[in-house]
Short mmCIF file of N, CA and C in Angstrom, two decimals:
data_model
loop_
_atom_site.label_atom_id
_atom_site.label_comp_id
_atom_site.label_asym_id
_atom_site.label_seq_id
_atom_site.Cartn_x
_atom_site.Cartn_y
_atom_site.Cartn_z
N MET A 26 -49.86 17.35 23.83
CA MET A 26 -48.97 18.17 22.92
C MET A 26 -47.51 18.15 23.54
N LYS A 27 -47.54 18.30 24.89
CA LYS A 27 -46.22 18.20 25.58
C LYS A 27 -45.47 16.91 25.29
N LYS A 28 -46.34 15.76 25.47
CA LYS A 28 -45.80 14.49 25.26
C LYS A 28 -45.26 14.30 23.80
N ALA A 29 -46.03 14.79 22.82
CA ALA A 29 -45.56 14.61 21.52
C ALA A 29 -44.22 15.48 21.26
N LEU A 30 -44.10 16.63 21.87
CA LEU A 30 -42.92 17.36 21.74
C LEU A 30 -41.77 16.73 22.43
N ILE A 31 -41.92 16.21 23.55
CA ILE A 31 -40.91 15.50 24.28
C ILE A 31 -40.42 14.29 23.53
N SER A 32 -41.36 13.56 22.99
CA SER A 32 -41.13 12.36 22.18
C SER A 32 -40.23 12.71 20.87
N CYS A 33 -40.61 13.84 20.33
CA CYS A 33 -39.83 14.35 19.06
C CYS A 33 -38.39 14.67 19.49
N LEU A 34 -38.19 15.36 20.67
CA LEU A 34 -36.99 15.80 21.10
C LEU A 34 -36.03 14.48 21.44
N ILE A 35 -36.70 13.55 22.18
CA ILE A 35 -35.96 12.34 22.48
C ILE A 35 -35.48 11.49 21.17
N LEU A 36 -36.49 11.45 20.23
CA LEU A 36 -36.26 10.77 19.02
C LEU A 36 -35.05 11.54 18.12
N THR A 37 -35.12 12.85 18.09
CA THR A 37 -34.10 13.52 17.49
C THR A 37 -32.69 13.40 18.11
N PHE A 38 -32.73 13.33 19.49
CA PHE A 38 -31.43 13.18 20.25
C PHE A 38 -30.85 11.83 19.92
N PHE A 39 -31.62 10.69 19.85
CA PHE A 39 -31.14 9.42 19.66
C PHE A 39 -30.61 9.28 18.19
N SER A 40 -31.34 9.92 17.28
CA SER A 40 -31.07 9.68 15.76
C SER A 40 -29.72 10.46 15.55
N CYS A 41 -29.48 11.62 16.31
CA CYS A 41 -28.23 12.33 16.07
C CYS A 41 -27.08 11.60 16.72
N LYS A 42 -27.34 10.99 17.78
CA LYS A 42 -26.23 10.20 18.50
C LYS A 42 -25.83 8.92 17.56
N LYS A 43 -26.81 8.37 16.93
CA LYS A 43 -26.47 7.23 16.06
C LYS A 43 -25.74 7.59 14.91
N GLU A 44 -25.97 8.85 14.39
CA GLU A 44 -25.26 9.39 13.19
C GLU A 44 -23.85 9.70 13.54
N VAL A 45 -23.62 10.07 14.74
CA VAL A 45 -22.14 10.35 15.21
C VAL A 45 -21.41 9.05 15.34
N LYS A 46 -22.09 8.04 15.82
CA LYS A 46 -21.38 6.67 16.01
C LYS A 46 -21.01 6.20 14.60
N GLN A 47 -21.88 6.27 13.59
CA GLN A 47 -21.71 5.72 12.24
C GLN A 47 -20.43 6.46 11.66
N THR A 48 -20.40 7.82 11.92
CA THR A 48 -19.15 8.49 11.37
C THR A 48 -17.91 8.10 12.00
N GLU A 49 -17.99 7.86 13.24
CA GLU A 49 -16.71 7.36 14.01
C GLU A 49 -16.33 5.92 13.44
N VAL A 50 -17.27 5.08 13.18
CA VAL A 50 -16.99 3.81 12.53
C VAL A 50 -16.34 4.01 11.28
N LEU A 51 -16.83 4.85 10.34
CA LEU A 51 -16.32 5.01 9.07
C LEU A 51 -14.87 5.42 9.13
N LYS A 52 -14.59 6.29 10.08
CA LYS A 52 -13.29 6.81 10.14
C LYS A 52 -12.26 5.75 10.61
N LYS A 53 -12.73 4.89 11.35
CA LYS A 53 -11.82 3.76 11.80
C LYS A 53 -11.67 2.63 10.81
N ASN A 54 -12.53 2.65 9.78
CA ASN A 54 -12.41 1.56 8.75
C ASN A 54 -11.02 1.47 8.01
N TYR A 55 -10.40 2.61 7.84
CA TYR A 55 -9.22 2.75 6.99
C TYR A 55 -7.94 2.91 7.75
N GLU A 56 -7.91 2.50 9.05
CA GLU A 56 -6.67 2.77 9.85
C GLU A 56 -5.41 2.11 9.22
N LYS A 57 -5.70 1.02 8.76
CA LYS A 57 -4.35 0.20 8.25
C LYS A 57 -3.84 0.88 7.03
N ILE A 58 -4.79 1.32 6.12
CA ILE A 58 -4.18 1.99 4.82
C ILE A 58 -3.62 3.38 5.30
N GLU A 59 -4.18 4.06 6.40
CA GLU A 59 -3.73 5.30 6.77
C GLU A 59 -2.23 5.22 7.31
N GLN A 60 -1.91 4.06 7.79
CA GLN A 60 -0.46 3.82 8.28
C GLN A 60 0.48 3.76 7.13
N LEU A 61 -0.04 3.61 5.94
CA LEU A 61 0.82 3.50 4.61
C LEU A 61 0.76 4.81 3.88
N GLN A 62 0.18 5.88 4.31
CA GLN A 62 0.07 7.18 3.67
C GLN A 62 1.53 7.71 3.38
N TRP A 63 2.38 7.42 4.11
CA TRP A 63 3.77 7.97 3.93
C TRP A 63 4.46 7.68 2.60
N LEU A 64 3.88 6.58 2.00
CA LEU A 64 4.30 6.19 0.66
C LEU A 64 3.95 7.21 -0.45
N VAL A 65 2.86 7.94 -0.30
CA VAL A 65 2.48 8.96 -1.23
C VAL A 65 3.56 9.92 -1.52
N GLY A 66 3.82 9.97 -2.94
CA GLY A 66 4.83 10.84 -3.35
C GLY A 66 5.60 10.17 -4.44
N ASN A 67 6.73 10.84 -4.98
CA ASN A 67 7.53 10.33 -5.99
C ASN A 67 8.94 10.00 -5.41
N TRP A 68 9.36 8.75 -5.70
CA TRP A 68 10.52 8.24 -5.10
C TRP A 68 11.56 7.89 -6.19
N THR A 69 12.84 7.97 -6.02
CA THR A 69 13.82 7.66 -7.07
C THR A 69 15.04 6.95 -6.44
N ASN A 70 15.62 6.15 -7.31
CA ASN A 70 16.91 5.49 -6.96
C ASN A 70 17.76 5.60 -8.29
N ILE A 71 18.72 6.53 -8.24
CA ILE A 71 19.40 6.81 -9.53
C ILE A 71 20.96 6.49 -9.30
N THR A 72 21.34 5.59 -10.21
CA THR A 72 22.87 5.27 -10.12
C THR A 72 23.45 5.41 -11.52
N GLU A 73 24.62 5.17 -11.73
CA GLU A 73 25.25 5.24 -13.09
C GLU A 73 24.67 4.31 -14.02
N LYS A 74 24.26 3.13 -13.51
CA LYS A 74 23.78 2.14 -14.47
C LYS A 74 22.26 2.11 -14.72
N LYS A 75 21.52 2.60 -13.72
CA LYS A 75 20.12 2.43 -13.90
C LYS A 75 19.31 3.61 -13.07
N GLN A 76 18.11 3.92 -13.45
CA GLN A 76 17.18 4.94 -12.93
C GLN A 76 15.97 4.17 -12.50
N SER A 77 15.53 4.10 -11.36
CA SER A 77 14.37 3.50 -10.79
C SER A 77 13.44 4.58 -10.16
N PHE A 78 12.10 4.48 -10.49
CA PHE A 78 11.18 5.35 -10.00
C PHE A 78 9.97 4.58 -9.45
N GLU A 79 9.45 5.17 -8.38
CA GLU A 79 8.15 4.60 -7.80
C GLU A 79 7.27 5.76 -7.44
N ASN A 80 6.16 5.97 -8.03
CA ASN A 80 5.34 7.16 -7.75
C ASN A 80 3.99 6.67 -7.23
N TRP A 81 3.65 7.13 -6.11
CA TRP A 81 2.48 6.76 -5.34
C TRP A 81 1.57 8.01 -5.21
N GLN A 82 0.23 7.56 -5.45
CA GLN A 82 -0.79 8.63 -5.32
C GLN A 82 -2.05 8.00 -4.42
N LYS A 83 -2.63 8.92 -3.69
CA LYS A 83 -3.85 8.43 -2.95
C LYS A 83 -5.00 8.57 -3.95
N ALA A 84 -5.73 7.45 -4.17
CA ALA A 84 -6.83 7.39 -4.99
C ALA A 84 -8.14 7.74 -4.34
N ASN A 85 -8.15 7.23 -3.07
CA ASN A 85 -9.38 7.59 -2.17
C ASN A 85 -8.99 7.22 -0.81
N ASP A 86 -9.98 7.18 0.16
CA ASP A 86 -9.61 6.95 1.51
C ASP A 86 -9.13 5.45 1.85
N SER A 87 -9.43 4.57 0.92
CA SER A 87 -9.15 3.24 1.14
C SER A 87 -8.02 2.69 0.19
N THR A 88 -7.53 3.49 -0.74
CA THR A 88 -6.79 3.03 -1.86
C THR A 88 -5.52 3.95 -2.15
N LEU A 89 -4.38 3.39 -2.36
CA LEU A 89 -3.27 4.10 -2.88
C LEU A 89 -2.93 3.26 -4.21
N LYS A 90 -2.38 4.03 -5.23
CA LYS A 90 -1.93 3.51 -6.45
C LYS A 90 -0.51 3.95 -6.70
N ALA A 91 0.20 3.10 -7.52
CA ALA A 91 1.58 3.42 -7.81
C ALA A 91 1.96 2.84 -9.13
N HIS A 92 2.93 3.62 -9.66
CA HIS A 92 3.55 3.06 -11.01
C HIS A 92 5.00 3.01 -10.62
N SER A 93 5.67 1.94 -11.01
CA SER A 93 6.97 1.69 -10.66
C SER A 93 7.76 1.26 -11.89
N TYR A 94 8.95 1.85 -12.26
CA TYR A 94 9.60 1.32 -13.45
C TYR A 94 11.13 1.68 -13.26
N THR A 95 11.82 0.99 -14.15
CA THR A 95 13.37 0.97 -14.10
C THR A 95 13.75 1.28 -15.49
N ILE A 96 14.74 2.14 -15.70
CA ILE A 96 15.32 2.52 -16.97
C ILE A 96 16.81 2.13 -17.01
N VAL A 97 17.31 1.45 -18.03
CA VAL A 97 18.70 1.11 -18.17
C VAL A 97 19.03 1.61 -19.59
N GLU A 98 20.03 2.56 -19.75
CA GLU A 98 20.46 2.93 -21.03
C GLU A 98 19.26 3.43 -21.93
N ASN A 99 18.38 4.23 -21.39
CA ASN A 99 17.19 4.82 -22.10
C ASN A 99 16.15 3.75 -22.52
N ASP A 100 16.28 2.57 -21.86
CA ASP A 100 15.24 1.51 -22.14
C ASP A 100 14.51 1.09 -20.93
N THR A 101 13.27 1.12 -20.95
CA THR A 101 12.50 0.60 -19.69
C THR A 101 12.61 -0.88 -19.69
N VAL A 102 13.33 -1.34 -18.69
CA VAL A 102 13.54 -2.84 -18.50
C VAL A 102 12.58 -3.42 -17.51
N PHE A 103 11.83 -2.60 -16.78
CA PHE A 103 10.78 -3.17 -15.84
C PHE A 103 9.83 -2.10 -15.63
N ALA A 104 8.49 -2.50 -15.50
CA ALA A 104 7.45 -1.60 -15.23
C ALA A 104 6.25 -2.39 -14.65
N GLU A 105 5.64 -1.82 -13.61
CA GLU A 105 4.51 -2.35 -12.94
C GLU A 105 3.60 -1.35 -12.32
N ARG A 106 2.36 -1.71 -12.23
CA ARG A 106 1.31 -0.91 -11.61
C ARG A 106 0.93 -1.67 -10.28
N ILE A 107 0.78 -0.84 -9.25
CA ILE A 107 0.34 -1.28 -7.95
C ILE A 107 -0.89 -0.67 -7.34
N THR A 108 -1.71 -1.49 -6.86
CA THR A 108 -2.89 -1.02 -6.13
C THR A 108 -2.86 -1.52 -4.75
N LEU A 109 -2.86 -0.61 -3.84
CA LEU A 109 -2.77 -0.97 -2.26
C LEU A 109 -4.18 -0.53 -1.74
N GLN A 110 -5.00 -1.54 -1.30
CA GLN A 110 -6.40 -1.26 -1.11
C GLN A 110 -6.79 -1.95 0.27
N GLN A 111 -7.45 -1.15 1.12
CA GLN A 111 -7.99 -1.75 2.34
C GLN A 111 -9.43 -2.13 2.12
N ILE A 112 -9.75 -3.49 2.30
CA ILE A 112 -11.09 -3.89 2.11
C ILE A 112 -11.52 -4.48 3.42
N ASP A 113 -12.47 -3.96 4.10
CA ASP A 113 -12.73 -4.35 5.48
C ASP A 113 -11.50 -4.27 6.43
N THR A 114 -10.97 -5.33 6.85
CA THR A 114 -9.79 -5.36 7.79
C THR A 114 -8.62 -5.76 6.98
N THR A 115 -8.75 -6.12 5.67
CA THR A 115 -7.59 -6.72 4.93
C THR A 115 -7.07 -5.62 3.95
N VAL A 116 -5.66 -5.55 4.00
CA VAL A 116 -5.01 -4.73 3.03
C VAL A 116 -4.33 -5.50 2.01
N ALA A 117 -4.75 -5.27 0.67
CA ALA A 117 -4.21 -6.02 -0.54
C ALA A 117 -3.31 -5.18 -1.26
N PHE A 118 -2.21 -5.77 -1.62
CA PHE A 118 -1.21 -5.22 -2.49
C PHE A 118 -1.26 -5.93 -3.80
N THR A 119 -1.88 -5.37 -4.83
CA THR A 119 -2.08 -5.93 -6.08
C THR A 119 -1.10 -5.44 -7.23
N VAL A 120 -0.39 -6.18 -7.87
CA VAL A 120 0.64 -5.85 -8.73
C VAL A 120 0.30 -6.42 -10.12
N VAL A 121 0.41 -5.53 -11.13
CA VAL A 121 0.54 -6.00 -12.64
C VAL A 121 1.85 -5.59 -13.13
N ALA A 122 2.75 -6.58 -13.24
CA ALA A 122 4.08 -6.29 -13.87
C ALA A 122 3.92 -6.61 -15.25
N TYR A 123 4.27 -5.61 -16.08
CA TYR A 123 4.17 -5.67 -17.61
C TYR A 123 5.16 -6.85 -18.03
N ASN A 124 4.54 -7.67 -19.05
CA ASN A 124 5.40 -8.71 -19.58
C ASN A 124 5.75 -9.86 -18.58
N GLU A 125 5.00 -9.89 -17.52
CA GLU A 125 5.27 -10.99 -16.61
C GLU A 125 3.90 -11.54 -16.15
N ASN A 126 3.83 -12.93 -15.85
CA ASN A 126 2.67 -13.47 -15.34
C ASN A 126 1.41 -13.24 -16.30
N ASP A 127 1.73 -13.05 -17.73
CA ASP A 127 0.72 -12.94 -18.69
C ASP A 127 0.01 -11.55 -18.46
N ASN A 128 0.57 -10.60 -17.74
CA ASN A 128 0.09 -9.31 -17.48
C ASN A 128 -1.12 -9.38 -16.55
N LYS A 129 -1.21 -10.50 -15.75
CA LYS A 129 -2.40 -10.72 -14.83
C LYS A 129 -2.04 -10.20 -13.47
N PRO A 130 -3.00 -9.64 -12.75
CA PRO A 130 -2.58 -9.26 -11.42
C PRO A 130 -2.24 -10.34 -10.37
N VAL A 131 -1.42 -10.09 -9.53
CA VAL A 131 -0.95 -10.84 -8.40
C VAL A 131 -1.13 -10.10 -7.14
N THR A 132 -1.89 -10.73 -6.22
CA THR A 132 -2.25 -10.13 -4.92
C THR A 132 -1.56 -10.60 -3.70
N PHE A 133 -0.94 -9.79 -2.93
CA PHE A 133 -0.30 -10.03 -1.71
C PHE A 133 -1.04 -9.42 -0.58
N ILE A 134 -1.18 -10.04 0.52
CA ILE A 134 -1.94 -9.56 1.75
C ILE A 134 -1.02 -9.15 2.83
N LEU A 135 -1.42 -8.00 3.44
CA LEU A 135 -0.58 -7.33 4.47
C LEU A 135 -0.59 -8.28 5.75
N LYS A 136 0.50 -8.69 6.34
CA LYS A 136 0.60 -9.40 7.50
C LYS A 136 0.75 -8.54 8.69
N PRO A 137 0.46 -8.91 9.93
CA PRO A 137 0.70 -8.00 11.05
C PRO A 137 2.03 -7.27 10.94
N THR A 138 1.94 -6.02 11.22
CA THR A 138 3.07 -5.14 11.18
C THR A 138 3.91 -5.18 12.40
N ASN A 139 5.28 -5.15 12.20
CA ASN A 139 6.20 -5.05 13.39
C ASN A 139 7.39 -4.18 12.95
N ASN A 140 7.92 -3.51 13.90
CA ASN A 140 9.08 -2.69 13.63
C ASN A 140 9.02 -1.69 12.44
N ASN A 141 7.83 -1.18 12.23
CA ASN A 141 7.47 -0.30 11.10
C ASN A 141 7.78 -0.91 9.66
N ILE A 142 7.61 -2.31 9.68
CA ILE A 142 7.82 -2.88 8.41
C ILE A 142 6.51 -3.37 7.88
N SER A 143 6.09 -3.13 6.75
CA SER A 143 4.88 -3.70 6.24
C SER A 143 5.20 -4.76 5.16
N THR A 144 4.76 -6.01 5.50
CA THR A 144 5.11 -7.11 4.74
C THR A 144 3.71 -7.75 4.07
N PHE A 145 3.80 -7.94 2.80
CA PHE A 145 2.68 -8.51 2.07
C PHE A 145 3.00 -9.80 1.62
N GLU A 146 2.21 -10.72 1.76
CA GLU A 146 2.55 -12.15 1.44
C GLU A 146 1.63 -12.78 0.42
N ASN A 147 2.11 -13.63 -0.30
CA ASN A 147 1.36 -14.51 -1.15
C ASN A 147 2.34 -15.79 -1.42
N LEU A 148 2.04 -16.64 -0.51
CA LEU A 148 3.02 -17.86 -0.51
C LEU A 148 2.70 -18.85 -1.63
N LYS A 149 1.63 -18.56 -2.38
CA LYS A 149 1.43 -19.49 -3.55
C LYS A 149 2.09 -18.98 -4.80
N HIS A 150 2.57 -17.82 -4.66
CA HIS A 150 3.25 -17.17 -5.87
C HIS A 150 4.72 -17.53 -5.81
N ASP A 151 5.46 -17.90 -7.01
CA ASP A 151 6.74 -18.48 -6.97
C ASP A 151 7.71 -17.37 -6.44
N PHE A 152 7.87 -16.27 -7.30
CA PHE A 152 8.70 -15.17 -6.83
C PHE A 152 8.26 -13.83 -7.34
N PRO A 153 8.05 -12.97 -6.43
CA PRO A 153 8.43 -12.99 -5.03
C PRO A 153 7.18 -13.45 -4.31
N SER A 154 7.39 -13.99 -3.15
CA SER A 154 6.16 -14.41 -2.34
C SER A 154 6.01 -13.54 -1.12
N LYS A 155 6.97 -12.60 -1.01
CA LYS A 155 6.81 -11.52 0.10
C LYS A 155 7.37 -10.18 -0.51
N ILE A 156 6.66 -9.17 -0.20
CA ILE A 156 7.11 -7.89 -0.60
C ILE A 156 6.92 -7.05 0.73
N SER A 157 8.14 -6.32 0.99
CA SER A 157 8.21 -5.50 2.31
C SER A 157 8.54 -4.05 2.01
N TYR A 158 8.01 -3.23 2.81
CA TYR A 158 8.34 -1.69 2.80
C TYR A 158 8.58 -1.28 4.14
N SER A 159 9.60 -0.41 4.17
CA SER A 159 9.91 0.25 5.47
C SER A 159 10.29 1.65 5.18
N ASN A 160 10.20 2.46 6.16
CA ASN A 160 10.55 3.91 6.19
C ASN A 160 11.63 4.12 7.17
N PRO A 161 13.06 3.72 7.00
CA PRO A 161 14.04 3.67 7.92
C PRO A 161 14.22 5.08 8.38
N VAL A 162 14.38 6.08 7.57
CA VAL A 162 14.55 7.46 7.87
C VAL A 162 13.61 8.25 7.06
N LYS A 163 13.38 9.48 7.56
CA LYS A 163 12.53 10.42 6.80
C LYS A 163 12.92 10.49 5.33
N ASP A 164 11.87 10.47 4.46
CA ASP A 164 12.04 10.66 3.02
C ASP A 164 12.88 9.52 2.38
N SER A 165 12.69 8.27 2.91
CA SER A 165 13.42 7.19 2.30
C SER A 165 12.50 5.91 2.43
N ILE A 166 12.70 5.06 1.41
CA ILE A 166 12.00 3.75 1.31
C ILE A 166 13.15 2.68 1.26
N HIS A 167 12.95 1.68 2.13
CA HIS A 167 13.76 0.39 1.85
C HIS A 167 12.60 -0.65 1.63
N ALA A 168 12.70 -1.15 0.43
CA ALA A 168 11.69 -2.19 -0.05
C ALA A 168 12.53 -3.35 -0.33
N TRP A 169 11.94 -4.52 -0.23
CA TRP A 169 12.61 -5.75 -0.69
C TRP A 169 11.51 -6.77 -1.04
N ILE A 170 12.06 -7.67 -1.93
CA ILE A 170 11.19 -8.82 -2.31
C ILE A 170 11.93 -10.11 -1.89
N GLU A 171 11.21 -11.08 -1.53
CA GLU A 171 11.83 -12.33 -1.15
C GLU A 171 11.00 -13.56 -1.65
N GLY A 172 11.69 -14.68 -1.83
CA GLY A 172 10.99 -15.78 -2.33
C GLY A 172 11.94 -16.84 -2.74
N ASN A 173 11.39 -17.90 -3.29
CA ASN A 173 12.17 -19.11 -3.70
C ASN A 173 12.37 -19.03 -5.23
N MET A 174 13.61 -19.08 -5.54
CA MET A 174 13.97 -19.02 -7.02
C MET A 174 15.02 -20.19 -7.20
N ASP A 175 14.64 -21.06 -8.07
CA ASP A 175 15.65 -22.24 -8.38
C ASP A 175 15.97 -22.87 -7.07
N ASN A 176 14.92 -23.26 -6.28
CA ASN A 176 15.19 -23.87 -4.95
C ASN A 176 16.07 -23.21 -3.98
N GLU A 177 16.18 -21.98 -4.12
CA GLU A 177 17.05 -21.07 -3.25
C GLU A 177 16.42 -19.89 -2.83
N GLN A 178 16.43 -19.58 -1.55
CA GLN A 178 15.81 -18.38 -1.00
C GLN A 178 16.55 -17.23 -1.43
N VAL A 179 15.85 -16.24 -2.08
CA VAL A 179 16.45 -15.00 -2.57
C VAL A 179 15.68 -13.84 -2.03
N LYS A 180 16.58 -12.76 -1.74
CA LYS A 180 16.11 -11.43 -1.32
C LYS A 180 16.81 -10.48 -2.28
N VAL A 181 15.92 -9.44 -2.63
CA VAL A 181 16.44 -8.32 -3.52
C VAL A 181 16.03 -7.02 -2.84
N ASP A 182 16.91 -6.20 -2.55
CA ASP A 182 16.66 -4.91 -1.84
C ASP A 182 16.56 -3.71 -2.83
N PHE A 183 15.70 -2.88 -2.59
CA PHE A 183 15.53 -1.58 -3.33
C PHE A 183 15.47 -0.46 -2.35
N TYR A 184 16.29 0.54 -2.61
CA TYR A 184 16.46 1.81 -1.85
C TYR A 184 15.99 2.92 -2.65
N TYR A 185 15.10 3.80 -2.14
CA TYR A 185 14.55 5.04 -2.74
C TYR A 185 14.72 6.19 -1.84
N LYS A 186 14.83 7.27 -2.42
CA LYS A 186 14.64 8.57 -1.67
C LYS A 186 13.61 9.44 -2.23
N ARG A 187 13.00 10.26 -1.47
CA ARG A 187 11.88 11.17 -1.98
C ARG A 187 12.58 12.07 -3.04
N ALA A 188 11.74 12.15 -4.17
CA ALA A 188 12.17 13.08 -5.16
C ALA A 188 12.01 14.55 -4.80
N GLU A 189 12.81 15.40 -5.21
CA GLU A 189 12.62 16.82 -4.86
C GLU A 189 11.78 17.54 -5.82
#
């Protein structure tokens, strides 16, 4: 009887220990997407000529979603939906830009981050082939796209501030 009781206690101890390790592993799985949580919120860039908006939401532990659009003279001239998702150790930035690329998604992959800049690449895509985001000061985004356009390297900057 004592042996059976001791065996049950040992078995219970090891099964609890295993459960704790599994929880720790799950928490670590989304470290890369966690570093991009600062994007969540509403962002604006308003000038006399145009109004640009980028609205990010947390869909779940591994996914952020955004809607980005620009208005010029009360007309939406650009709009896209973005899904930023960590799958295993890869973070994918998937964009569907309306009326571009036959409304098909284009995916860019996060490259190793340095200097607090997150760069997503798809070198097979014509333009852009790189999309970068940084948070230079609190409540601001500096984003830019880069790529080859008409055999020339082009970079376009976007600056946003957190909406109040």
